[in-house]
XYZ file of C-alpha atoms in Angstrom:
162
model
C 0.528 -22.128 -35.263
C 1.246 -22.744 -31.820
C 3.832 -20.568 -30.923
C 0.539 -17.968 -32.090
C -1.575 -19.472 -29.368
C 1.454 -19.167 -26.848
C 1.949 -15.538 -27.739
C -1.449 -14.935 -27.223
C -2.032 -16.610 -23.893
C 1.302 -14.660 -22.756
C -0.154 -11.282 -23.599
C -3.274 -12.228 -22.094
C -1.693 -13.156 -18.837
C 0.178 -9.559 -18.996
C -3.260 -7.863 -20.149
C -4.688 -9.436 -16.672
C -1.870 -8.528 -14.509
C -2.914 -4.675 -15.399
C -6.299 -5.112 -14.414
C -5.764 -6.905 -11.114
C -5.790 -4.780 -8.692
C -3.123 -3.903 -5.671
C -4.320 -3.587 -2.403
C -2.714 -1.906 0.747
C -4.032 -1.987 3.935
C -2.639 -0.588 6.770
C -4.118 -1.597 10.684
C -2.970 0.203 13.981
C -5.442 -0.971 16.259
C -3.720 -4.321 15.194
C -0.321 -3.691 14.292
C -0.820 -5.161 10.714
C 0.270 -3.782 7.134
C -0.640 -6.251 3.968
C -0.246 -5.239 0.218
C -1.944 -7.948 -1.822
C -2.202 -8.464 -5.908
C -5.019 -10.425 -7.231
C -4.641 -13.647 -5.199
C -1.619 -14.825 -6.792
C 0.962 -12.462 -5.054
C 1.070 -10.417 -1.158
C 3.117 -9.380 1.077
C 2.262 -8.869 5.136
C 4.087 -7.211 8.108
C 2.282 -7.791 11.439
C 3.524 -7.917 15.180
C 2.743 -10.847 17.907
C 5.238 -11.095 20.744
C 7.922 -10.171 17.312
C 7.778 -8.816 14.005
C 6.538 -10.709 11.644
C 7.142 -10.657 7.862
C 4.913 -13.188 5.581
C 5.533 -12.789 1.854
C 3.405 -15.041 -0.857
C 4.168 -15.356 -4.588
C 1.981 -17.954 -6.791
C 2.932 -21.459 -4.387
C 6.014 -20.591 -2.527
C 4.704 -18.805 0.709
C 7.775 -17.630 3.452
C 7.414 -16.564 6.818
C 9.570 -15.221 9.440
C 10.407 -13.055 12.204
C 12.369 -9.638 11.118
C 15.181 -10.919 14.040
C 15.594 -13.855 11.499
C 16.010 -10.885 8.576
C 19.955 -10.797 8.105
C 21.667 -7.652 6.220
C 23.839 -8.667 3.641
C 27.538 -6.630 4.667
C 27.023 -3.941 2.175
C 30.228 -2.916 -0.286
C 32.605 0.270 0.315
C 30.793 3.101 -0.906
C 32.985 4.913 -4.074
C 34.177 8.142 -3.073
C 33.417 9.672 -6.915
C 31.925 12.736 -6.658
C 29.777 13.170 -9.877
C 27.540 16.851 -10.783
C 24.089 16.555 -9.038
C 21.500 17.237 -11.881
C 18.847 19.058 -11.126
C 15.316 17.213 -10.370
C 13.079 17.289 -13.175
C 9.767 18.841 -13.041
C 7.994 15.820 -14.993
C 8.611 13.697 -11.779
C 6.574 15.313 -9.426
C 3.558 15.266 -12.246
C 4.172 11.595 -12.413
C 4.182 11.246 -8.681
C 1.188 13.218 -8.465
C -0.956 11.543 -11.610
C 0.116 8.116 -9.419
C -1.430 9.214 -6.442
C -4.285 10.626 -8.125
C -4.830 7.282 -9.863
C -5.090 5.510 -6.343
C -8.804 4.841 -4.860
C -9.737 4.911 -1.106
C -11.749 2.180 -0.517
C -12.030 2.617 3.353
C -10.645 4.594 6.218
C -11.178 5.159 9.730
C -9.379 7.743 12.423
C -10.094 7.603 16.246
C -8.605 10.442 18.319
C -8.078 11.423 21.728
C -5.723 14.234 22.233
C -5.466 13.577 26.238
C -6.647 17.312 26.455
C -11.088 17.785 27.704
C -10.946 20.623 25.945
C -9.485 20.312 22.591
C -11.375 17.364 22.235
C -15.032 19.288 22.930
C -13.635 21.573 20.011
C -12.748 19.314 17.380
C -15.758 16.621 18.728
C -18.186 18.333 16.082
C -15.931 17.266 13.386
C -18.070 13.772 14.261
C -21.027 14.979 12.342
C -19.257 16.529 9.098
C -20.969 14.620 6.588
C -17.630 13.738 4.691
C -16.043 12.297 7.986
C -19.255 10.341 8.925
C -18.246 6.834 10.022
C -15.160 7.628 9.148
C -13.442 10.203 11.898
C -13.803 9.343 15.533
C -13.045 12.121 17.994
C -13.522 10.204 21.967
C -12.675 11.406 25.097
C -12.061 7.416 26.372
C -8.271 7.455 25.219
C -8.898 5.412 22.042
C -6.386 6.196 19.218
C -5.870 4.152 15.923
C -6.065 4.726 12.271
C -7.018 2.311 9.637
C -6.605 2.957 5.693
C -7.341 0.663 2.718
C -6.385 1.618 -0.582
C -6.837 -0.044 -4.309
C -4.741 0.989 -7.477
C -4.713 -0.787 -10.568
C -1.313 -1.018 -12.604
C -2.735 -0.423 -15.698
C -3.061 3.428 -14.246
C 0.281 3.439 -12.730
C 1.965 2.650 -16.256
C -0.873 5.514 -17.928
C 0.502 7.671 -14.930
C 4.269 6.933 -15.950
C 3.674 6.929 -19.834
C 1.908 9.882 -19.971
């Protein structure tokens, strides 16, 4: 009877994990990048004075500059040439149901160009209703793009079983 119960809590826990969702989010005006999952796991990348890396997984939490990041010596590559097979078309339809699967829950685009007059042109591209709020053509040298995006697994695996 209990390993029942302990069967069940496991694929409950693996039925959540699906549903969670994954976040990205991606800063310029503050050179920040963070993909988070649920509250449990993340992962950010920002820059003060260095690169930082900050990575967070249930309760062990490690942070450190990238200059601290050491590459393991990597092995002699094998000199084996083997037949290149060709890419299969499936791929790209499971690349493309992926990115189709993936929600943009916010995004924002200021440009300046540096040039009067290619900015006049493109400045009515301000008042397009789908860019509203969202695109910011300015002639005061401001340039920065910020993007947050949602996915949940459970579409990813649809995406790859399908």
């Amino acid at each position: 009877m209990y390993w029942f119960i302990i069967i069940a809590l496991i694929v409950l826990l693996l039925c959540w994990l699906l549903v969670v969702p994954v976040v990205l989010e991606v800063d310029t005006c503050v050179p920040f990048a963070s993909m988070r999952w649920g509250k449990f796991a993340g992962a950010v990348i920002w820059y003060d004075e260095a690169w930082r890396f900050s990575f967070r997984m249930f309760f062990f939490k490690k942070t450190m500059p990238f200059s601290e990041m050491k590459r393991r010596p990597g092995k002699a590559a094998k000199s084996t040439h083997k037949k290149a097979r060709p890419a299969k078309k499936n791929n790209l339809k499971k690349i493309v149901a992926i990115i189709k699967a993936c929600e943009v829950k916010e995004w924002r685009l200021a440009i300046d160009t540096g040039d009067f007059t290619l900015n006049g042109q493109l400045y009515a591209l301000n008042f397009i209703p789908l860019f509203y709020h969202h695109l910011s053509i300015n002639f005061t040298g401001e340039n920065y793009a910020y993007l947050k995006l949602q996915h949940q697994p459970w579409k990813i695996v649809y995406a790859l079983l399908h």
